[in-house]
Coordinates of C-alpha atoms in Angstrom, one line a residue:
A303 CA -32.2 -36.5 -26.8
P304 CA -34.4 -33.8 -28.3
E305 CA -37.8 -34.9 -29.5
K306 CA -38.4 -35.0 -33.2
G307 CA -41.0 -32.6 -34.4
E308 CA -41.8 -30.0 -37.0
H309 CA -40.6 -27.1 -34.9
R310 CA -37.0 -27.7 -34.6
I311 CA -33.9 -25.9 -35.9
V312 CA -32.1 -27.7 -38.6
H313 CA -28.6 -26.8 -39.9
A314 CA -28.6 -25.6 -43.5
K315 CA -26.6 -28.5 -44.7
A316 CA -29.1 -30.9 -43.2
I317 CA -32.3 -29.4 -44.6
V318 CA -32.6 -31.5 -47.8
P319 CA -31.8 -34.9 -46.1
T320 CA -34.1 -34.0 -43.2
L321 CA -37.0 -33.0 -45.5
L322 CA -36.4 -36.1 -47.7
D323 CA -36.6 -38.3 -44.6
Q324 CA -39.8 -36.6 -43.5
A325 CA -41.4 -37.1 -46.9
Q326 CA -40.4 -40.8 -47.0
Q327 CA -41.9 -41.3 -43.5
L328 CA -45.1 -39.7 -44.6
E329 CA -45.1 -41.7 -47.8
A330 CA -44.9 -44.9 -45.8
A331 CA -48.6 -44.3 -45.0
R332 CA -49.3 -46.1 -48.3
G333 CA -49.3 -49.5 -46.7
K334 CA -51.0 -48.5 -43.5
A335 CA -54.7 -48.5 -42.6
F336 CA -56.4 -45.4 -41.2
A337 CA -54.4 -44.3 -38.2
G338 CA -57.3 -43.1 -36.1
I339 CA -58.4 -39.8 -34.4
G340 CA -55.7 -37.2 -34.2
K341 CA -53.6 -38.8 -36.9
M342 CA -53.4 -37.8 -40.6
T343 CA -55.3 -39.8 -43.1
K344 CA -53.4 -41.7 -45.8
R345 CA -54.5 -39.1 -48.3
D346 CA -53.3 -36.2 -46.1
S347 CA -50.0 -37.9 -45.4
L348 CA -49.3 -38.5 -49.1
Y349 CA -50.4 -35.0 -50.0
K350 CA -47.9 -33.5 -47.4
A351 CA -45.2 -35.8 -48.7
A352 CA -45.9 -34.6 -52.2
S353 CA -45.7 -31.0 -51.1
I354 CA -42.3 -31.6 -49.5
Y355 CA -41.0 -33.3 -52.7
A356 CA -42.2 -30.3 -54.8
T357 CA -40.5 -27.9 -52.4
L358 CA -37.2 -29.9 -52.9
G359 CA -37.7 -30.0 -56.7
F360 CA -38.4 -33.8 -56.8
M361 CA -41.2 -33.3 -59.3
R362 CA -41.5 -37.0 -60.5
Q363 CA -42.2 -38.1 -56.9
Y364 CA -44.6 -35.1 -56.6
C365 CA -46.5 -36.1 -59.7
D366 CA -46.6 -39.8 -58.8
L367 CA -48.1 -39.0 -55.4
M368 CA -50.6 -36.5 -56.8
V369 CA -51.9 -39.2 -59.3
E370 CA -52.1 -41.7 -56.5
I371 CA -54.4 -39.5 -54.4
G372 CA -56.5 -38.5 -57.4
E373 CA -55.1 -35.0 -57.9
W374 CA -54.7 -35.4 -61.6
D375 CA -54.9 -31.7 -62.4
K376 CA -52.0 -30.9 -60.2
A377 CA -50.0 -33.8 -61.5
I378 CA -50.6 -32.7 -65.1
M379 CA -49.6 -29.1 -64.4
A380 CA -46.3 -30.2 -62.9
A381 CA -45.6 -32.9 -65.5
P382 CA -43.7 -30.7 -68.0
S383 CA -41.0 -30.2 -65.4
V384 CA -40.4 -33.9 -65.3
S385 CA -39.9 -34.6 -68.9

C-alpha cells in the first residue's frame, strides 16, 4: 500500500474529503502533549488545520481554531464570512 504523505496525487473527487481528513487529524493534536523533536507543536498543528479549513471554505472551524491558538486578529477578520 502506498505510504500516506503530503506529496501524493489525489483524484479531483477525493480532494475535499482527503483535506478534511487531514485537517481533522491535525486538529486531534488538541488533546495531545508536545510530540517531541521533529514533530509539529500543538499550535503549529492547529494552525495548519485552520489553514486547510479556510482553503475549503469552512470558515467557522477556521475562526474557532484561530481563537484557540490566540490569533484573534485573523479570527475577527474572517468572522464576517461566518455570519
